[in-house]
Amino acid sequence: MCVQVNGARREVPAGLDVSGLLSALGVAPERVAVEVNLAVIERGQYGGFILNEGDQVEIISFVGGGRR
Amino acid sequence: MNRNDGPLVVGGVSFRSRLIVGTGKYVSFEQTQKAVEASGADCVTVAVRRVNILDRHQENLLDYLNPKTYKILPNTAGCYTVDEACRTARLARAAGISDWVKLEVIGDPKTLFPDNEALLEATRILVKEGFVVFPYVGDDPIMAKKLQDAGAAVVMPLAAPIGSGLGIRNPHNLSIILETLSIPVIVDAGVGTASDAAIAMELGCDGVLMNTAIAAAQNPIQMAEAMNLAVRAGRLAYLAGRMPKKRYAQASSPQDGMIE
């Protein structure tokens, strides 16, 4: 199935959960936050939060920034 | 009279330094880390952005600025609507490091002035959701008071446009804000060099937040140290209480005993 991750289409196996997606992407869950279809997913729910076809996933972290 | 100084306390956290620094515009994470160290700041602001999922070996800023050492203040820089700003704040909190947010709702890309009306609305929403909100606001005392009434933890009036380095353009408005509010007032944006930071602190501001003044200096690490000293000097001068200004000279040396 296809999901949208940070604005890019990505083919993933059906039944994949958020934990599985992060590990497939090589992203450590400790310092990121995840949103699926505009709803924030708490870290404790990554395992078992099953993605569906067409889901919009955002994975964010902190970068340098402040006053420009 | 010796006026004692306590630490800056925000949201129950007390800080050693009254300087908060941004982490953008540095050439490397190493330089960011050294500049932050030299600044003496124990609170840093960071932006919230998409993880680069194509580069698995990308370094993380927080590997250089340990959240156990530094209080991390996520910001909503680049957000233009209430919804964008609230969404960014919620994602930042979900990253599990901080429920603080430096709330920016920008009204215009050319001036980067805040949309104060949207800012007030976003502040109300996020305070209700339990965030410790640091709103970036214009130097309008009425709006600053409304933000305090809405439950903001501090207010962060601009001294001049973001990244302009123009210094403290309206010290009188800042003074009125300081007189009017009971929560900390931290100048955010516009500081260009050390004397600007000192002026903000001499006015009685509780702190100063800056990024470009340090990062865009020829030698950022040296400027970070200058800002560290300037914020402390300005604070001391404020506490000491400056002499009154006079229009005419008054000799410092005794008038008696002149050689005739």
XYZ file of C-alpha atoms in Angstrom:
328
model
C 0.000 0.000 0.000
C 1.022 3.610 -0.350
C 1.346 6.226 2.393
C 2.636 9.796 2.335
C 5.657 10.330 4.608
C 6.885 13.906 5.074
C 5.273 14.835 1.790
C 6.692 11.927 -0.272
C 4.794 8.847 -1.444
C 6.141 5.640 -0.051
C 5.251 2.014 -0.659
C 4.976 0.076 2.606
C 3.733 -3.398 3.509
C 0.055 -3.621 4.483
C -0.475 -3.761 8.238
C 2.662 -1.740 9.040
C 2.489 0.216 12.303
C 4.241 3.473 13.186
C 7.041 1.619 14.996
C 7.624 -0.479 11.896
C 7.693 2.577 9.673
C 10.256 4.344 11.884
C 12.522 1.314 11.948
C 12.185 0.851 8.181
C 13.266 4.485 7.807
C 16.116 4.100 10.295
C 14.670 6.820 12.504
C 15.210 6.458 16.268
C 11.882 7.141 17.979
C 13.370 8.933 21.018
C 13.810 12.369 19.495
C 11.024 12.570 16.961
C 7.313 13.168 17.028
C 4.810 11.582 14.671
C 1.531 12.792 13.314
C -0.880 10.714 11.236
C -3.607 12.566 9.335
C -2.999 15.683 11.495
C -3.373 13.818 14.804
C -0.342 13.526 17.073
C 0.497 9.915 17.950
C 1.904 9.485 21.454
C 5.154 7.558 21.564
C 3.622 4.765 23.625
C 1.168 4.076 20.820
C 3.677 3.697 17.955
C 3.586 -0.074 18.247
C 0.117 -1.162 17.200
C -0.865 2.082 15.469
C -1.586 0.493 12.090
C -1.218 2.648 8.992
C -3.802 2.621 6.236
C -3.609 3.266 2.515
C -3.218 6.985 1.798
C -2.344 8.008 5.383
C -0.461 11.277 5.685
C 2.439 10.764 8.078
C 4.647 13.544 9.394
C 7.826 12.775 11.309
C 9.476 15.816 12.894
C 12.466 16.588 15.063
C 14.201 19.660 16.436
C 16.626 21.604 14.274
C 18.680 24.730 14.755
C 16.464 27.773 14.664
C 15.311 30.711 16.606
C 15.342 34.287 15.661
C 16.142 34.597 11.998
C 20.916 50.486 48.512
C 21.892 47.086 47.236
C 19.096 45.492 45.265
C 19.443 41.758 45.389
C 18.877 39.735 42.306
C 17.224 36.371 42.158
C 17.367 34.035 39.212
C 15.027 34.332 36.256
C 12.205 31.898 37.011
C 9.816 30.766 34.285
C 7.276 27.991 34.591
C 8.821 26.902 37.893
C 12.300 26.557 36.375
C 15.063 28.900 37.495
C 17.905 29.872 35.216
C 21.497 30.873 35.890
C 21.503 33.147 32.868
C 19.053 35.774 31.650
C 20.173 35.195 28.080
C 18.275 32.740 25.873
C 19.847 31.900 22.537
C 18.563 30.576 19.241
C 20.365 27.752 17.467
C 19.859 28.690 13.815
C 22.264 30.031 11.190
C 25.456 28.475 12.546
C 27.879 26.827 10.130
C 27.963 23.579 12.116
C 26.601 21.905 15.232
C 30.091 22.250 16.750
C 29.951 26.005 16.296
C 26.414 26.097 17.715
C 27.585 24.186 20.767
C 30.616 26.428 21.358
C 28.592 29.613 20.914
C 25.903 28.416 23.321
C 28.575 27.529 25.880
C 30.246 30.923 25.528
C 26.899 32.700 25.862
C 26.347 31.162 29.295
C 22.703 30.548 28.349
C 20.975 27.593 29.920
C 17.895 27.824 27.722
C 17.997 27.419 23.943
C 15.281 27.702 21.354
C 14.949 25.176 18.529
C 12.757 24.883 15.460
C 10.456 21.990 14.581
C 11.011 20.539 11.118
C 10.478 17.356 9.113
C 13.068 14.649 9.652
C 15.128 14.057 6.517
C 14.099 10.479 5.853
C 16.497 10.128 2.922
C 19.617 10.653 5.043
C 19.728 8.149 7.862
C 23.055 9.362 9.162
C 22.010 12.923 9.712
C 23.209 14.252 13.047
C 20.753 15.539 15.605
C 21.129 18.981 17.174
C 20.281 17.499 20.564
C 23.412 15.353 20.376
C 25.263 18.662 20.751
C 22.891 20.397 23.166
C 21.968 17.876 25.808
C 18.401 18.444 27.052
C 19.641 17.456 30.527
C 21.991 20.450 30.479
C 19.893 22.930 28.513
C 16.228 23.720 28.819
C 14.875 23.254 25.295
C 12.365 25.855 24.137
C 10.760 24.684 20.864
C 9.456 27.484 18.658
C 6.811 27.797 15.988
C 8.988 29.905 13.677
C 7.591 30.089 10.170
C 3.949 29.565 11.187
C 1.442 32.027 9.754
C -1.852 30.759 11.172
C -3.296 29.742 14.540
C -3.717 26.183 13.267
C -0.145 25.859 11.981
C 1.293 27.250 15.201
C -0.835 25.007 17.446
C -0.075 21.960 15.312
C 3.659 22.669 15.517
C 3.451 23.194 19.285
C 1.640 19.888 19.777
C 4.200 18.013 17.676
C 7.021 19.655 19.622
C 5.488 18.510 22.888
C 5.009 14.993 21.550
C 8.775 14.790 20.978
C 8.842 14.371 24.737
C 11.390 16.983 25.776
C 9.365 20.020 26.705
C 5.863 21.376 27.091
C 7.228 24.870 26.578
C 6.646 26.714 23.361
C 7.989 29.963 21.988
C 4.874 30.881 20.121
C 5.277 32.740 16.865
C 2.389 33.487 14.561
C 3.892 35.598 11.832
C 1.758 38.124 10.004
C 3.924 39.053 7.059
C 7.047 37.535 5.434
C 8.741 40.863 4.764
C 8.717 42.261 8.291
C 8.147 38.986 10.178
C 6.036 41.050 12.540
C 3.681 38.943 14.628
C -0.015 38.666 13.825
C -0.986 39.759 17.325
C -4.651 38.848 16.958
C -3.842 35.283 15.880
C -1.128 35.109 18.525
C -3.628 35.874 21.282
C -6.002 33.210 20.006
C -3.224 30.599 19.757
C -1.999 31.532 23.252
C -5.468 30.931 24.717
C -5.720 27.523 23.009
C -2.275 26.320 24.045
C -2.542 27.573 27.639
C -5.789 25.609 27.926
C -3.908 22.535 26.663
C -1.308 22.914 29.402
C 1.551 24.471 27.460
C 3.942 26.978 29.007
C 3.585 29.685 26.389
C 6.227 32.283 25.446
C 4.503 34.498 22.880
C 6.582 36.627 20.493
C 4.670 39.896 20.289
C 5.036 43.440 19.026
C 6.059 46.112 21.519
C 2.424 46.985 22.199
C 1.681 47.244 25.943
C -2.043 46.568 25.451
C -1.438 43.326 23.571
C 1.251 42.306 26.072
C -1.288 42.719 28.880
C -3.871 40.670 26.973
C -1.316 37.873 26.581
C -0.609 37.951 30.301
C -4.339 37.773 31.013
C -4.598 34.847 28.565
C -2.148 32.887 30.716
C 1.179 33.383 28.930
C 4.155 32.474 31.154
C 6.215 35.387 29.844
C 5.861 37.882 27.042
C 8.537 38.366 24.414
C 8.209 41.752 22.782
C 10.382 42.516 19.786
C 12.946 45.300 20.024
C 13.212 45.564 16.212
C 12.363 43.233 13.306
C 13.698 39.677 13.486
C 17.249 39.421 12.199
C 17.511 43.176 11.621
C 20.092 43.957 14.299
C 18.590 47.439 14.630
C 18.686 47.381 18.419
C 16.139 48.681 20.939
C 13.927 50.889 18.730
C 11.289 51.808 21.287
C 12.611 51.703 24.838
C 9.604 53.690 26.032
C 7.104 51.033 25.000
C 9.270 48.356 26.584
C 9.288 50.392 29.800
C 5.500 50.669 29.759
C 5.219 46.903 29.185
C 7.571 46.343 32.130
C 5.504 48.631 34.346
C 2.243 47.039 33.293
C 3.023 43.331 33.522
C 3.722 41.087 36.485
C 5.104 38.168 34.431
C 8.670 38.156 33.044
C 9.358 40.269 29.954
C 12.036 38.884 27.650
C 13.086 40.949 24.648
C 13.006 38.785 21.555
C 14.392 39.925 18.223
C 16.255 42.985 17.034
C 19.377 42.950 19.194
C 22.439 43.567 17.015
C 25.364 43.924 19.358
C 26.322 43.834 23.025
C 25.217 47.371 23.871
C 21.690 46.580 22.607
C 21.441 43.657 25.011
C 22.747 45.828 27.842
C 20.159 48.537 27.080
C 17.341 45.988 27.213
C 18.542 44.767 30.588
C 19.113 48.312 31.916
C 15.472 49.032 31.161
C 14.599 46.257 33.571
C 13.770 43.483 31.125
C 13.939 40.055 32.721
C 15.925 38.559 29.873
C 16.921 38.746 26.231
C 16.570 36.184 23.470
C 18.790 36.421 20.409
C 20.089 34.340 17.553
C 21.348 36.292 14.546
C 23.338 38.832 16.581
C 25.581 35.947 17.652
C 25.376 33.606 14.658
C 25.924 36.323 12.043
C 28.844 37.990 13.864
C 32.266 37.665 12.238
C 33.268 35.592 15.237
C 30.129 34.078 16.747
C 31.825 32.520 19.755
C 33.467 35.791 20.754
C 30.148 37.621 20.272
C 28.390 35.012 22.403
C 30.760 35.843 25.249
C 30.181 39.561 24.662
C 26.426 38.997 24.948
C 26.901 36.942 28.098
C 28.777 39.871 29.697
C 26.407 42.515 28.304
C 23.309 40.851 29.722
C 24.981 40.542 33.114
C 26.332 44.117 32.979
C 22.949 45.512 31.973
C 21.209 43.615 34.729
C 23.719 44.825 37.335
C 23.321 48.405 36.153
C 19.543 48.092 36.397
C 19.800 46.727 39.932
C 22.376 49.344 40.934
C 20.085 52.135 39.722
C 21.593 54.613 37.323
C 22.364 58.238 38.189
C 19.827 60.843 37.128
C 20.470 62.554 33.793
C 21.265 66.282 33.934
C 21.495 68.827 31.174
C 24.606 70.640 32.489
C 27.987 69.607 33.804
C 28.633 68.922 37.436
C 32.300 68.693 38.401
C 33.481 65.467 39.946
C 36.503 67.074 41.632
C 36.174 69.246 44.785
C 35.797 72.977 44.235
C 37.718 73.795 47.433
C 41.519 73.934 47.682
C 42.172 75.100 44.153
C 45.720 76.462 43.619
C 45.606 80.226 43.395
